[in-house]
Short mmCIF file of C-alpha atoms in Angstrom, two decimals:
data_model
loop_
_atom_site.label_atom_id
_atom_site.label_comp_id
_atom_site.label_asym_id
_atom_site.label_seq_id
_atom_site.Cartn_x
_atom_site.Cartn_y
_atom_site.Cartn_z
CA UNK M 1 64.85 79.83 294.34
CA UNK M 2 65.15 76.26 294.19
CA UNK M 3 69.39 76.67 295.88
CA UNK M 4 67.57 78.41 298.91
CA UNK M 5 64.57 76.36 299.33
CA UNK M 6 66.37 72.89 298.85
CA UNK M 7 69.28 72.97 301.79
CA UNK M 8 66.32 73.31 303.83
CA UNK M 9 63.94 70.97 302.51
CA UNK M 10 66.95 68.18 302.85
CA UNK M 11 67.38 69.47 306.55
CA UNK M 12 63.56 69.09 307.13
CA UNK M 13 63.87 65.28 305.53
CA UNK M 14 66.37 64.58 307.86
CA UNK M 15 64.23 65.76 310.88
CA UNK M 16 61.46 64.83 310.16
CA UNK M 17 61.50 61.64 307.88
CA UNK M 18 58.93 62.49 305.91
CA UNK M 19 58.92 64.22 302.33
CA UNK M 20 59.18 67.73 302.10
CA UNK M 21 58.06 69.89 299.04
CA UNK M 22 57.74 73.67 297.93
CA UNK M 23 54.51 74.52 296.35
CA UNK M 24 54.38 77.57 294.26
CA UNK M 25 51.43 79.27 292.23
CA UNK M 26 52.18 78.93 288.56
CA UNK M 27 48.71 80.51 286.57
CA UNK M 28 45.95 79.31 287.88
CA UNK M 29 47.59 76.22 289.52
CA UNK M 30 50.08 74.72 291.92
CA UNK M 31 53.38 73.58 291.27
CA UNK M 32 56.23 71.92 293.24
CA UNK M 33 59.58 73.73 292.28
CA UNK M 34 61.68 71.56 294.58
CA UNK M 35 61.29 68.29 297.05
CA UNK M 36 62.85 65.78 298.90
CA UNK M 37 61.57 62.24 299.36
CA UNK M 38 61.25 60.40 302.59
CA UNK M 39 63.59 57.78 303.90
CA UNK M 40 61.27 55.37 304.30
CA UNK M 41 60.15 52.42 301.85
CA UNK M 42 56.32 53.45 301.82
CA UNK M 43 56.33 57.44 301.57
CA UNK M 44 54.25 60.06 299.91
CA UNK M 45 56.14 61.17 296.40
CA UNK M 46 56.03 64.55 295.44
CA UNK M 47 57.76 64.82 291.86
CA UNK M 48 59.51 68.46 291.16
CA UNK M 49 57.49 70.00 288.16
CA UNK M 50 53.96 68.37 288.55
CA UNK M 51 51.28 70.34 288.82
CA UNK M 52 48.09 70.27 290.99
CA UNK M 53 44.56 72.11 290.41
CA UNK M 54 43.29 74.13 293.20
CA UNK M 55 41.89 74.10 295.98
CA UNK M 56 42.30 69.97 297.10
CA UNK M 57 45.47 69.49 299.51
CA UNK M 58 47.21 71.32 302.38
CA UNK M 59 49.45 73.45 299.70
CA UNK M 60 46.74 74.82 297.84
CA UNK M 61 44.94 76.15 301.00
CA UNK M 62 48.11 77.67 301.92
CA UNK M 63 48.74 79.45 298.63
CA UNK M 64 44.90 80.10 298.10
CA UNK M 65 45.02 82.00 302.03
CA UNK M 66 48.12 84.81 301.18
CA UNK M 67 47.94 84.44 297.55
CA UNK M 68 46.42 86.66 295.26
CA UNK M 69 42.87 87.72 295.88
CA UNK M 70 41.90 87.69 292.30
CA UNK M 71 43.40 83.44 291.75
CA UNK M 72 41.05 83.26 295.26
CA UNK M 73 37.86 84.58 293.56
CA UNK M 74 38.32 82.35 290.44
CA UNK M 75 38.87 79.08 292.33
CA UNK M 76 35.83 80.29 294.69
CA UNK M 77 33.50 80.37 291.30
CA UNK M 78 34.69 77.10 290.33
CA UNK M 79 32.81 75.54 292.99
CA UNK M 80 31.57 72.55 293.86
CA UNK M 81 34.90 70.97 293.16
CA UNK M 82 35.59 67.35 292.37
CA UNK M 83 35.80 64.56 294.92
CA UNK M 84 38.96 63.08 295.50
CA UNK M 85 38.07 61.18 298.55
CA UNK M 86 35.58 60.90 301.08
CA UNK M 87 37.93 64.12 303.03
CA UNK M 88 37.86 66.11 299.56
CA UNK M 89 36.24 69.33 300.07
CA UNK M 90 33.84 70.22 297.38
CA UNK M 91 31.68 72.54 298.58
CA UNK M 92 32.58 77.14 298.86
CA UNK M 93 31.26 76.89 302.28
CA UNK M 94 33.86 74.43 303.31
CA UNK M 95 36.63 76.05 301.34
CA UNK M 96 36.17 79.23 302.72
CA UNK M 97 36.28 77.43 306.45
CA UNK M 98 39.54 75.74 305.62
CA UNK M 99 41.37 79.24 304.50
CA UNK M 100 39.79 81.25 307.32
CA UNK M 101 41.42 78.53 309.89
CA UNK M 102 44.69 78.56 307.76
CA UNK M 103 45.05 82.05 307.83
CA UNK M 104 43.97 81.99 311.94
CA UNK M 105 46.49 79.07 312.34
CA UNK M 106 49.47 80.00 310.01
CA UNK M 107 49.28 76.83 309.20
CA UNK M 108 46.56 73.92 307.81
CA UNK M 109 46.75 70.18 308.29
CA UNK M 110 45.19 67.63 305.62
CA UNK M 111 44.19 63.76 306.14
CA UNK M 112 43.10 61.87 303.15
CA UNK M 113 41.88 64.83 301.39
CA UNK M 114 43.64 64.13 297.92
CA UNK M 115 44.53 60.50 298.01
CA UNK M 116 43.26 57.61 301.10
CA UNK M 117 45.83 57.03 303.49
CA UNK M 118 47.81 60.16 303.10
CA UNK M 119 48.14 63.72 305.08
CA UNK M 120 50.38 66.89 304.54
CA UNK M 121 51.17 69.69 306.57
CA UNK M 122 51.79 73.18 305.18
CA UNK M 123 52.87 76.67 306.09
CA UNK M 124 53.45 79.45 304.02
CA UNK M 125 56.73 81.29 303.13
CA UNK M 126 56.52 85.22 302.44
CA UNK M 127 59.09 87.35 300.50
CA UNK M 128 59.90 90.69 301.00
CA UNK M 129 57.21 93.56 301.77
CA UNK M 130 54.93 90.24 303.28
CA UNK M 131 54.53 88.94 299.59
CA UNK M 132 53.94 85.35 299.58
CA UNK M 133 56.55 82.78 298.25
CA UNK M 134 55.13 79.75 298.39
CA UNK M 135 54.34 77.02 300.91
CA UNK M 136 56.54 74.33 302.50
CA UNK M 137 54.59 71.10 302.23
CA UNK M 138 55.54 68.47 304.68
CA UNK M 139 53.75 64.95 303.30
CA UNK M 140 52.95 61.39 304.42
CA UNK M 141 51.47 58.40 304.88
CA UNK M 142 48.68 58.79 307.60
CA UNK M 143 50.47 56.31 310.13
CA UNK M 144 53.44 58.40 310.47
CA UNK M 145 51.49 61.60 310.78
CA UNK M 146 50.64 61.21 314.22
CA UNK M 147 49.25 63.30 316.81
CA UNK M 148 52.52 62.97 318.54
CA UNK M 149 54.11 64.00 315.35
CA UNK M 150 52.17 66.85 314.41
CA UNK M 151 53.13 68.49 317.88
CA UNK M 152 57.02 68.83 317.18
CA UNK M 153 56.35 68.56 313.18
CA UNK M 154 53.99 71.93 313.16
CA UNK M 155 56.36 74.14 314.93
CA UNK M 156 59.39 73.09 314.32
CA UNK M 157 57.96 73.73 310.09
CA UNK M 158 57.10 76.93 310.94
CA UNK M 159 60.30 77.95 312.54
CA UNK M 160 62.00 76.69 308.30
CA UNK M 161 58.97 78.69 306.90
CA UNK M 162 60.48 81.91 309.09
CA UNK M 163 63.55 80.58 307.88
CA UNK M 164 62.85 80.68 304.44
CA UNK M 165 61.08 83.90 304.54
CA UNK M 166 64.09 85.89 305.88
CA UNK M 167 66.31 84.52 302.82
CA UNK M 168 63.76 85.99 300.83
CA UNK M 169 63.71 89.38 302.18
CA UNK M 170 60.44 88.80 303.94
CA UNK M 171 61.54 91.32 307.67
CA UNK M 172 61.37 89.94 311.01
CA UNK M 173 58.44 91.89 312.66
CA UNK M 174 56.61 90.87 309.82
CA UNK M 175 57.25 86.94 310.65
CA UNK M 176 56.72 87.09 314.17
#
């Protein structure tokens, strides 16, 4: 899987100049299995092998939205959630709204939800029969993740996710 994902992440970092990672569900947590860091000296860092708790962050919303219903229900039962910043989603209602928005848009944005000064964009990657494989997450410093940047980065990231989905055996009819 990493051999398939890593070249796509590298190209995304060349084009976007922000850190790009690939997150998967591991038991009841999310795990970064591949990451390529931004070339900027001030950057958001994602460590390969690192794990995080649901539901904070953009990749968590994507993984919960398209992941197993059992996991979603387990995370719902843990509400209220730990606050990391003033923007952290802490209630079940907020989480359900965010997941619904993720499903509706096909991606999610997160601004200073897990750490101050950071922003992220996450999109799903699917495999055969439309099963969730993981999430591509573009993470960066809030000041660089501007509206102009996101207008370009969202469709670009969706296209890269479609490309990876095809590589993982997802049918074109499902992707579109």
